[in-house]
Coordinates of N, CA and C in Angstrom, one line a residue:
M1 N 0.9 -1.2 0.0 CA 0.0 0.0 0.0 C 0.9 1.2 0.0
S2 N 0.6 1.9 -1.0 CA 1.4 3.1 -1.1 C 0.8 4.2 -0.3
H3 N 1.8 5.0 0.1 CA 1.4 6.1 1.0 C 1.4 7.4 0.3
Y4 N 0.4 8.1 0.2 CA 0.2 9.4 -0.4 C 0.3 10.5 0.7
P5 N 0.9 11.6 0.3 CA 1.0 12.6 1.4 C -0.4 13.1 1.6
P6 N -0.6 13.5 2.8 CA -1.9 14.0 3.1 C -2.2 15.2 2.3
P7 N -3.4 15.3 1.9 CA -3.8 16.5 1.1 C -3.7 17.8 1.9
Q8 N -3.2 18.8 1.2 CA -3.0 20.2 1.9 C -4.3 20.9 1.7
P9 N -4.7 21.6 2.7 CA -5.9 22.4 2.6 C -5.7 23.6 1.6
L10 N -6.8 23.8 0.8 CA -6.7 24.9 -0.2 C -6.8 26.3 0.5
P11 N -6.0 27.2 -0.1 CA -6.1 28.6 0.5 C -7.5 29.2 0.3
P12 N -7.9 29.9 1.3 CA -9.3 30.5 1.1 C -9.3 31.4 -0.1
Q13 N -10.3 31.3 -0.9 CA -10.5 32.2 -2.1 C -11.2 33.5 -1.7
R14 N -10.7 34.6 -2.4 CA -11.4 35.9 -2.2 C -12.7 35.9 -2.9
P15 N -13.6 36.6 -2.3 CA -14.9 36.6 -3.0 C -14.8 37.5 -4.3
K16 N -15.3 36.9 -5.3 CA -15.3 37.7 -6.6 C -16.3 38.8 -6.6
K17 N -15.7 39.9 -7.2 CA -16.6 41.1 -7.3 C -17.6 40.9 -8.4
K18 N -18.8 41.5 -8.2 CA -19.9 41.3 -9.1 C -19.6 42.1 -10.4
A19 N -19.3 41.4 -11.4 CA -18.9 42.1 -12.7 C -20.0 42.9 -13.2
G20 N -21.3 42.4 -13.0 CA -22.4 43.2 -13.6 C -22.5 44.6 -13.1
K21 N -22.3 44.7 -11.8 CA -22.4 46.0 -11.2 C -21.3 47.0 -11.7
I22 N -20.1 46.5 -11.8 CA -19.0 47.3 -12.3 C -19.2 47.7 -13.7
A23 N -19.6 46.8 -14.6 CA -19.8 47.1 -16.0 C -21.0 48.1 -16.1
G24 N -22.0 47.9 -15.3 CA -23.2 48.8 -15.4 C -22.8 50.2 -15.0
F25 N -22.0 50.3 -14.0 CA -21.5 51.7 -13.6 C -20.7 52.3 -14.6
S26 N -19.9 51.5 -15.3 CA -19.0 52.1 -16.4 C -19.8 52.6 -17.5
C27 N -20.8 51.9 -17.9 CA -21.6 52.4 -19.1 C -22.4 53.6 -18.7
L28 N -22.9 53.6 -17.5 CA -23.7 54.8 -17.0 C -22.8 56.0 -17.0
G29 N -21.5 55.8 -16.6 CA -20.6 57.0 -16.5 C -20.3 57.5 -17.9
I30 N -20.1 56.6 -18.8 CA -19.8 57.0 -20.2 C -21.0 57.7 -20.8
L31 N -22.2 57.2 -20.5 CA -23.4 57.9 -21.0 C -23.6 59.3 -20.4
G32 N -23.3 59.4 -19.1 CA -23.4 60.7 -18.5 C -22.5 61.7 -19.1
V33 N -21.2 61.3 -19.3 CA -20.3 62.2 -19.9 C -20.7 62.6 -21.3
F34 N -21.3 61.7 -22.1 CA -21.8 62.0 -23.4 C -22.9 63.0 -23.4
I35 N -23.8 62.8 -22.4 CA -25.0 63.8 -22.3 C -24.4 65.1 -21.8
F36 N -23.4 65.1 -21.0 CA -22.9 66.4 -20.5 C -22.3 67.2 -21.7
F37 N -21.5 66.5 -22.5 CA -20.9 67.2 -23.6 C -21.9 67.6 -24.6
A38 N -23.0 66.8 -24.8 CA -24.1 67.2 -25.7 C -24.8 68.5 -25.3
I39 N -25.1 68.5 -24.0 CA -25.7 69.8 -23.4 C -24.8 71.0 -23.6
L40 N -23.5 70.7 -23.2 CA -22.5 71.8 -23.3 C -22.4 72.3 -24.8
G41 N -22.5 71.3 -25.7 CA -22.4 71.7 -27.2 C -23.6 72.6 -27.6
N42 N -24.8 72.2 -27.1 CA -26.0 72.9 -27.4 C -25.9 74.4 -26.9
I43 N -25.4 74.5 -25.7 CA -25.3 75.8 -25.1 C -24.3 76.7 -25.9
I44 N -23.1 76.1 -26.2 CA -22.1 76.8 -27.0 C -22.7 77.2 -28.4
G45 N -23.4 76.2 -29.0 CA -24.0 76.5 -30.3 C -25.0 77.6 -30.3
D46 N -25.8 77.7 -29.2 CA -26.8 78.8 -29.1 C -26.1 80.1 -29.0
D47 N -25.1 80.1 -28.1 CA -24.4 81.4 -28.0 C -23.7 81.8 -29.3
T48 N -23.2 80.8 -30.0 CA -22.5 81.2 -31.3 C -23.5 81.7 -32.3
Q49 N -24.7 81.1 -32.3 CA -25.7 81.5 -33.3 C -26.2 83.0 -33.0
E50 N -26.3 83.2 -31.6 CA -26.7 84.6 -31.3 C -25.6 85.6 -31.6
T51 N -24.4 85.2 -31.4 CA -23.3 86.1 -31.8 C -23.2 86.3 -33.3
A52 N -23.5 85.3 -34.1 CA -23.3 85.3 -35.5 C -24.4 85.9 -36.2
K53 N -25.5 86.3 -35.5 CA -26.7 86.9 -36.2 C -26.3 88.2 -36.8
P54 N -26.6 88.4 -38.1 CA -26.2 89.7 -38.7 C -27.0 90.8 -38.1
A55 N -26.3 92.0 -38.1 CA -26.9 93.2 -37.5 C -28.1 93.6 -38.4
A56 N -29.1 94.1 -37.8 CA -30.3 94.5 -38.5 C -29.9 95.6 -39.5
T57 N -30.3 95.5 -40.7 CA -30.0 96.5 -41.7 C -31.0 97.6 -41.6
P58 N -30.5 98.9 -41.4 CA -31.4 100.0 -41.2 C -32.2 100.2 -42.4
T59 N -33.5 100.5 -42.2 CA -34.4 100.8 -43.3 C -34.0 102.1 -44.0
A60 N -33.9 102.0 -45.3 CA -33.5 103.2 -46.1 C -34.6 104.2 -46.1
T61 N -34.3 105.4 -45.7 CA -35.2 106.5 -45.7 C -34.8 107.5 -46.7
S62 N -35.8 108.1 -47.3 CA -35.5 109.2 -48.4 C -34.9 110.4 -47.7
S63 N -33.8 110.9 -48.2 CA -33.2 112.0 -47.6 C -32.9 113.0 -48.8
P64 N -33.0 114.3 -48.5 CA -32.7 115.3 -49.6 C -31.4 115.2 -50.2
D65 N -31.3 115.4 -51.5 CA -30.0 115.3 -52.2 C -29.0 116.3 -51.6
P66 N -27.8 115.8 -51.4 CA -26.8 116.8 -50.8 C -26.5 117.9 -51.8
E67 N -26.4 119.1 -51.3 CA -26.1 120.2 -52.1 C -24.6 120.1 -52.6
P68 N -24.4 120.5 -53.9 CA -23.0 120.4 -54.4 C -22.1 121.3 -53.6
S69 N -21.1 120.7 -53.2 CA -20.1 121.5 -52.4 C -19.2 122.3 -53.4
L70 N -19.0 123.5 -53.0 CA -18.1 124.4 -53.8 C -16.7 123.9 -53.6
P71 N -15.9 124.0 -54.7 CA -14.5 123.6 -54.6 C -13.8 124.4 -53.7
A72 N -12.9 123.8 -53.0 CA -12.1 124.6 -52.0 C -11.2 125.6 -52.8
P73 N -11.2 126.8 -52.3 CA -10.4 127.8 -53.0 C -8.9 127.4 -53.0
E74 N -8.3 127.6 -54.2 CA -6.9 127.2 -54.3 C -6.1 128.1 -53.5
E75 N -5.1 127.6 -52.9 CA -4.2 128.4 -52.1 C -3.3 129.1 -53.0
S76 N -3.3 130.4 -53.0 CA -2.4 131.2 -53.8 C -1.2 131.7 -53.0
E77 N -0.2 131.9 -53.7 CA 1.0 132.4 -53.0 C 0.8 133.8 -52.6
P78 N 1.2 134.2 -51.5 CA 1.1 135.6 -51.1 C 1.8 136.5 -52.0
Q79 N 1.1 137.6 -52.4 CA 1.7 138.5 -53.4 C 2.7 139.4 -52.6
K80 N 3.8 139.6 -53.4 CA 4.8 140.4 -52.8 C 4.5 141.9 -52.9
T81 N 4.6 142.6 -51.9 CA 4.3 144.0 -51.9 C 5.5 144.7 -52.6
P82 N 5.2 145.4 -53.7 CA 6.3 146.1 -54.4 C 6.9 147.1 -53.6
E83 N 8.1 147.2 -53.7 CA 8.8 148.2 -52.9 C 8.5 149.6 -53.5
P84 N 8.3 150.5 -52.6 CA 8.0 151.9 -53.1 C 9.1 152.4 -53.9
S85 N 8.7 152.9 -55.0 CA 9.7 153.5 -55.9 C 9.5 155.0 -56.0
E86 N 10.5 155.7 -56.3 CA 10.5 157.1 -56.4 C 9.6 157.5 -57.7
T87 N 8.6 158.3 -57.4 CA 7.8 158.8 -58.5 C 8.5 159.8 -59.3
P88 N 8.7 159.5 -60.6 CA 9.4 160.5 -61.4 C 8.6 161.8 -61.5
Q89 N 9.3 162.9 -61.4 CA 8.7 164.2 -61.4 C 8.3 164.5 -62.9
Q90 N 7.1 164.8 -63.1 CA 6.7 165.2 -64.5 C 7.1 166.6 -64.8
E91 N 7.7 166.7 -66.0 CA 8.1 168.0 -66.5 C 6.8 168.8 -66.8
P92 N 6.9 170.1 -66.5 CA 5.7 170.9 -66.8 C 5.5 170.9 -68.3
T93 N 4.2 170.8 -68.7 CA 3.8 170.8 -70.1 C 4.1 172.1 -70.7
K94 N 4.9 172.0 -71.8 CA 5.3 173.2 -72.5 C 4.1 173.7 -73.4
K95 N 3.9 175.0 -73.3 CA 2.9 175.6 -74.2 C 3.3 175.6 -75.6
P96 N 2.4 175.3 -76.5 CA 2.8 175.4 -77.9 C 3.3 176.7 -78.4
D97 N 4.3 176.7 -79.2 CA 5.0 177.9 -79.7 C 4.2 178.5 -80.8
P98 N 3.6 179.7 -80.6 CA 2.8 180.3 -81.7 C 3.6 180.5 -83.0
E99 N 4.9 180.8 -82.9 CA 5.7 181.0 -84.1 C 5.8 179.8 -84.9
K100 N 6.0 178.6 -84.2 CA 6.2 177.4 -84.9 C 4.8 176.9 -85.5
Q101 N 3.8 177.2 -84.7 CA 2.4 176.9 -85.3 C 2.1 177.7 -86.5
L102 N 2.5 178.9 -86.5 CA 2.2 179.8 -87.7 C 3.0 179.3 -88.9
A103 N 4.3 179.0 -88.6 CA 5.1 178.5 -89.7 C 4.6 177.2 -90.3
A104 N 4.1 176.3 -89.5 CA 3.5 175.0 -90.0 C 2.3 175.3 -90.8
S105 N 1.4 176.2 -90.3 CA 0.2 176.5 -91.0 C 0.4 177.1 -92.4
I106 N 1.4 178.1 -92.5 CA 1.7 178.7 -93.7 C 2.3 177.7 -94.7
K107 N 3.2 176.9 -94.3 CA 3.8 175.9 -95.1 C 2.7 174.9 -95.7
K108 N 1.8 174.5 -94.9 CA 0.7 173.7 -95.4 C -0.2 174.4 -96.3
A109 N -0.5 175.7 -96.1 CA -1.4 176.4 -96.9 C -0.8 176.7 -98.3
L110 N 0.5 177.0 -98.3 CA 1.1 177.3 -99.6 C 1.3 176.0 -100.5
G111 N 1.4 174.9 -99.9 CA 1.6 173.7 -100.7 C 3.0 173.5 -101.2
K112 N 3.2 172.6 -102.2 CA 4.5 172.3 -102.7 C 4.9 173.2 -103.8
S113 N 6.2 173.3 -104.0 CA 6.8 174.2 -105.1 C 6.9 173.4 -106.3
N114 N 6.6 174.0 -107.5 CA 6.8 173.4 -108.8 C 8.1 173.8 -109.4
R115 N 9.0 174.4 -108.6 CA 10.3 174.8 -109.1 C 11.4 174.3 -108.2
D116 N 12.6 174.5 -108.6 CA 13.7 174.0 -107.7 C 14.0 175.1 -106.7
A117 N 13.0 175.3 -105.9 CA 13.1 176.4 -104.8 C 12.3 176.0 -103.7
E118 N 12.7 176.4 -102.5 CA 11.9 176.0 -101.3 C 10.6 176.9 -101.2
R119 N 9.5 176.3 -101.2 CA 8.2 177.0 -101.3 C 8.1 177.9 -100.1
F120 N 8.3 177.5 -98.9 CA 8.2 178.3 -97.7 C 9.6 178.5 -97.2
G121 N 10.0 179.8 -97.2 CA 11.4 180.2 -96.9 C 11.6 180.3 -95.4
G122 N 10.6 180.5 -94.6 CA 10.7 180.6 -93.2 C 10.1 181.8 -92.6
I123 N 10.1 181.9 -91.3 CA 9.6 183.0 -90.6 C 10.6 183.6 -89.6
D124 N 10.7 184.9 -89.5 CA 11.6 185.6 -88.6 C 10.7 186.5 -87.7
Y125 N 10.6 186.0 -86.4 CA 9.8 186.8 -85.5 C 10.6 187.4 -84.4
N126 N 10.4 188.7 -84.2 CA 11.1 189.4 -83.1 C 10.1 189.6 -81.9
R127 N 10.7 189.7 -80.8 CA 9.9 189.7 -79.6 C 9.0 191.0 -79.5
D128 N 9.4 192.0 -80.3 CA 8.6 193.2 -80.3 C 7.4 193.1 -81.2
G129 N 7.3 191.9 -81.9 CA 6.1 191.7 -82.7 C 6.4 191.9 -84.2
A130 N 7.6 192.4 -84.6 CA 7.9 192.5 -86.0 C 8.2 191.2 -86.6
T131 N 7.5 190.9 -87.7 CA 7.6 189.5 -88.3 C 7.9 189.6 -89.8
E132 N 8.8 188.8 -90.3 CA 9.0 188.7 -91.7 C 8.9 187.3 -92.2
I133 N 8.2 187.1 -93.3 CA 7.9 185.8 -93.8 C 8.3 185.8 -95.3
T134 N 9.0 184.7 -95.7 CA 9.6 184.6 -97.0 C 8.9 183.4 -97.7
L135 N 8.6 183.5 -99.0 CA 8.1 182.4 -99.8 C 8.5 182.6 -101.2
A136 N 8.5 181.5 -102.0 CA 8.9 181.4 -103.4 C 7.7 181.2 -104.2
A137 N 7.4 182.2 -105.2 CA 6.3 182.1 -106.1 C 6.4 180.9 -107.0
N138 N 5.3 180.3 -107.4 CA 5.4 179.1 -108.3 C 5.4 179.6 -109.7
N139 N 5.9 178.7 -110.6 CA 5.9 179.0 -112.0 C 4.5 178.8 -112.6
N140 N 4.2 179.4 -113.7 CA 2.8 179.3 -114.3 C 2.9 179.4 -115.8
L141 N 1.8 179.3 -116.5 CA 1.8 179.3 -117.9 C 2.2 180.6 -118.5
T142 N 1.8 181.7 -118.0 CA 2.1 183.0 -118.5 C 2.7 183.9 -117.4
E143 N 3.2 185.1 -117.8 CA 3.8 186.0 -116.8 C 2.6 186.6 -116.0
N144 N 1.5 186.9 -116.6 CA 0.4 187.4 -115.8 C -0.1 186.4 -114.7
F145 N -0.2 185.1 -115.2 CA -0.6 184.1 -114.2 C 0.4 184.0 -113.1
I146 N 1.7 184.2 -113.4 CA 2.7 184.1 -112.3 C 2.5 185.3 -111.3
K147 N 2.3 186.5 -111.9 CA 2.1 187.7 -111.0 C 0.8 187.5 -110.1
T148 N -0.3 187.0 -110.7 CA -1.5 186.9 -110.0 C -1.4 185.8 -108.9
A149 N -0.7 184.7 -109.2 CA -0.4 183.6 -108.3 C 0.4 184.1 -107.1
A150 N 1.4 185.0 -107.4 CA 2.3 185.5 -106.3 C 1.5 186.4 -105.4
R151 N 0.5 187.2 -105.9 CA -0.3 188.0 -105.0 C -1.3 187.2 -104.2
R152 N -1.8 186.1 -104.8 CA -2.6 185.1 -104.1 C -1.9 184.5 -102.9
D153 N -0.6 184.3 -103.1 CA 0.2 183.8 -102.0 C 0.3 184.8 -100.9
V154 N 0.4 186.0 -101.2 CA 0.5 187.1 -100.2 C -0.8 187.1 -99.3
V155 N -1.9 187.0 -100.0 CA -3.2 187.0 -99.3 C -3.3 185.7 -98.4
T156 N -2.8 184.6 -98.9 CA -2.8 183.3 -98.1 C -2.0 183.5 -96.8
V157 N -0.9 184.2 -96.9 CA 0.0 184.4 -95.7 C -0.8 185.3 -94.7
I158 N -1.4 186.4 -95.2 CA -2.1 187.3 -94.3 C -3.2 186.5 -93.6
D159 N -3.9 185.6 -94.3 CA -5.0 184.9 -93.7 C -4.5 184.0 -92.6
E160 N -3.4 183.3 -92.8 CA -2.8 182.5 -91.7 C -2.4 183.3 -90.5
V161 N -1.8 184.5 -90.8 CA -1.4 185.4 -89.7 C -2.7 185.8 -88.8
K162 N -3.8 186.1 -89.5 CA -5.0 186.5 -88.8 C -5.5 185.4 -87.9
K163 N -5.4 184.1 -88.4 CA -5.9 183.0 -87.7 C -5.0 182.5 -86.5
S164 N -3.7 183.0 -86.6 CA -2.8 182.5 -85.6 C -2.9 183.3 -84.3
K165 N -2.2 182.7 -83.2 CA -2.2 183.4 -81.9 C -0.9 184.2 -81.7
L166 N -0.2 184.3 -82.7 CA 1.1 185.1 -82.6 C 0.8 186.6 -82.6
A167 N 1.3 187.2 -81.5 CA 1.1 188.6 -81.3 C 2.1 189.4 -82.2
V168 N 1.6 190.0 -83.3 CA 2.4 190.7 -84.2 C 2.1 192.2 -84.2
T169 N 3.1 193.0 -84.5 CA 2.8 194.5 -84.6 C 2.8 194.8 -86.1
N170 N 3.6 194.1 -86.9 CA 3.6 194.3 -88.3 C 4.2 193.1 -89.0
V171 N 3.8 192.8 -90.3 CA 4.2 191.7 -91.0 C 4.8 192.1 -92.3
V172 N 6.0 191.7 -92.7 CA 6.5 191.9 -94.0 C 6.6 190.6 -94.7
I173 N 6.0 190.6 -95.9 CA 6.0 189.4 -96.8 C 6.9 189.6 -97.9
S174 N 7.9 188.7 -98.0 CA 8.9 188.8 -99.1 C 8.6 187.6 -100.1
V175 N 8.5 187.9 -101.4 CA 8.3 186.9 -102.4 C 9.5 186.9 -103.4
T176 N 9.9 185.7 -103.7 CA 11.1 185.5 -104.6 C 10.7 184.7 -105.8
F177 N 11.5 184.9 -106.9 CA 11.2 184.2 -108.1 C 12.5 184.2 -108.9
L178 N 12.6 183.2 -109.8 CA 13.8 183.1 -110.6 C 13.8 184.2 -111.7
M179 N 14.8 185.1 -111.6 CA 14.9 186.2 -112.5 C 16.2 186.2 -113.3
T180 N 16.1 186.7 -114.6 CA 17.3 186.7 -115.5 C 17.6 188.1 -115.8
D181 N 18.9 188.5 -115.5 CA 19.3 189.9 -115.7 C 19.7 190.1 -117.2
A182 N 20.1 191.3 -117.5 CA 20.5 191.7 -118.9 C 21.6 190.9 -119.4
Y183 N 22.4 190.3 -118.6 CA 23.6 189.6 -119.0 C 23.2 188.1 -119.2
G184 N 22.0 187.8 -119.0 CA 21.6 186.4 -119.2 C 21.8 185.5 -118.0
N185 N 22.1 186.1 -116.9 CA 22.3 185.3 -115.7 C 21.0 185.1 -114.9
S186 N 20.6 183.9 -114.5 CA 19.4 183.6 -113.8 C 19.7 183.4 -112.3
E187 N 18.9 184.0 -111.5 CA 19.1 183.9 -110.0 C 17.8 184.1 -109.3
E188 N 17.6 183.4 -108.2 CA 16.4 183.5 -107.3 C 16.5 184.9 -106.6
S189 N 15.6 185.8 -107.0 CA 15.7 187.1 -106.5 C 14.3 187.6 -105.9
Q190 N 14.4 188.6 -105.0 CA 13.2 189.2 -104.4 C 12.4 190.0 -105.5
V191 N 11.2 189.7 -105.6 CA 10.4 190.4 -106.6 C 9.3 191.2 -106.0
M192 N 8.9 190.9 -104.7 CA 7.9 191.7 -104.0 C 8.3 191.7 -102.5
R193 N 8.1 192.9 -101.9 CA 8.3 193.0 -100.4 C 7.2 194.0 -99.9
L194 N 6.2 193.4 -99.3 CA 5.0 194.2 -98.8 C 4.9 194.1 -97.3
G195 N 4.7 195.3 -96.7 CA 4.6 195.3 -95.2 C 3.2 195.8 -94.8
Y196 N 2.6 195.1 -93.8 CA 1.3 195.4 -93.3 C 1.3 195.5 -91.8
S197 N 0.7 196.6 -91.2 CA 0.6 196.7 -89.8 C -0.5 195.8 -89.3
A198 N -0.5 195.6 -88.0 CA -1.5 194.7 -87.3 C -2.9 195.2 -87.6
D199 N -3.0 196.5 -87.6 CA -4.3 197.1 -87.8 C -4.8 196.8 -89.2
V200 N -4.0 197.0 -90.2 CA -4.4 196.7 -91.6 C -4.7 195.2 -91.7
I201 N -3.9 194.4 -91.2 CA -4.2 192.9 -91.3 C -5.5 192.6 -90.7
D202 N -5.9 193.2 -89.6 CA -7.2 192.9 -89.0 C -8.3 193.4 -89.9
R203 N -8.1 194.4 -90.7 CA -9.2 195.0 -91.5 C -9.3 194.2 -92.8
I204 N -8.3 193.5 -93.3 CA -8.4 192.8 -94.6 C -9.3 191.6 -94.5
N205 N -10.3 191.6 -95.4 CA -11.1 190.4 -95.5 C -10.5 189.5 -96.6
T206 N -9.8 188.5 -96.1 CA -9.0 187.7 -97.1 C -9.9 186.9 -98.1
G207 N -11.2 186.8 -97.7 CA -12.1 186.0 -98.6 C -12.7 186.8 -99.7
A208 N -12.6 188.2 -99.6 CA -13.2 189.0 -100.6 C -12.3 190.1 -101.2
V209 N -11.1 190.3 -100.6 CA -10.2 191.4 -101.1 C -9.8 191.1 -102.5
D210 N -9.5 192.2 -103.3 CA -9.0 192.1 -104.6 C -7.5 191.7 -104.6
R211 N -7.2 190.4 -104.9 CA -5.8 190.0 -104.8 C -4.9 190.7 -105.7
E212 N -5.3 191.2 -106.9 CA -4.4 191.8 -107.8 C -4.0 193.2 -107.3
K213 N -4.7 193.7 -106.3 CA -4.4 195.0 -105.7 C -3.9 195.0 -104.3
I214 N -3.5 193.8 -103.9 CA -3.1 193.6 -102.5 C -1.9 194.5 -102.1
E215 N -1.1 194.8 -103.0 CA 0.1 195.6 -102.7 C -0.3 197.0 -102.3
H216 N -1.5 197.5 -102.8 CA -1.9 198.8 -102.6 C -2.4 199.0 -101.1
L217 N -2.7 197.9 -100.4 CA -3.1 198.0 -99.0 C -1.9 198.0 -98.0
A218 N -0.7 197.8 -98.6 CA 0.4 197.8 -97.7 C 0.7 199.2 -97.1
D219 N 0.9 199.3 -95.8 CA 1.1 200.6 -95.2 C 2.6 200.6 -94.6
G220 N 3.4 199.6 -95.0 CA 4.8 199.6 -94.6 C 5.6 199.5 -95.9
A221 N 6.5 198.5 -95.9 CA 7.3 198.2 -97.1 C 6.4 198.0 -98.3
N222 N 6.8 198.5 -99.4 CA 6.0 198.3 -100.6 C 7.0 198.3 -101.8
L223 N 7.4 197.1 -102.1 CA 8.4 197.0 -103.3 C 7.9 195.9 -104.2
V224 N 7.7 196.3 -105.5 CA 7.4 195.4 -106.5 C 8.3 195.7 -107.7
V225 N 9.1 194.7 -108.2 CA 9.9 194.9 -109.3 C 9.1 195.1 -110.6
P226 N 9.7 195.8 -111.5 CA 8.9 196.1 -112.8 C 8.3 194.8 -113.4
A227 N 9.1 193.8 -113.4 CA 8.6 192.5 -114.1 C 7.4 191.9 -113.4
F228 N 7.1 192.3 -112.2 CA 5.9 191.8 -111.5 C 4.8 192.8 -111.3
R229 N 5.0 193.9 -112.0 CA 3.9 194.9 -112.0 C 2.9 194.6 -113.1
Y230 N 1.7 195.1 -112.9 CA 0.7 194.9 -114.0 C 0.9 196.1 -115.0

């Protein structure tokens, strides 16, 4: 008979935990967490939607058209103030010279010469009023026409003296013409020299006087060469 060792007593076993309870608690915890996050997501979503709502568009109302605005004035550079300059002193206005005015009017009235001679020879005026005027008679078709034209020139000069402002006491009118002497020499010579006082000049009506007898009214110098006499 074989001998076996006596059996050893088994160690006491720990009581097993109920697996169902533990598993149920784990599923419930997971479900609770899921519900928590779902509720939290809904809350966050609602806040986000409220935040993302577009602002209310204001209703368009009719407003008067804006008045056109005037352009802004351009800025201009400040003008420089000119430095004061010395004002030039004006020379006193010279009064017209009656002698020159008379010379100009006689020259214009006589016109141009048809000979090689200066038509108006000039005027010599003294401060005492004594005046001498020289002119050259024009040529003409006949000797009588030359004589008559020369006397007409004398009347023309008297008329201009009457119209002038030159204070004269007497006027001597000298007329020249181209003359030929007995030797055949031709020379511009004095043919008439007639003197008139201021009183006689005032009395002569130059528009109606007999020009052919003008030398007879001279109360001063009275010279007419034979070739210019009638």
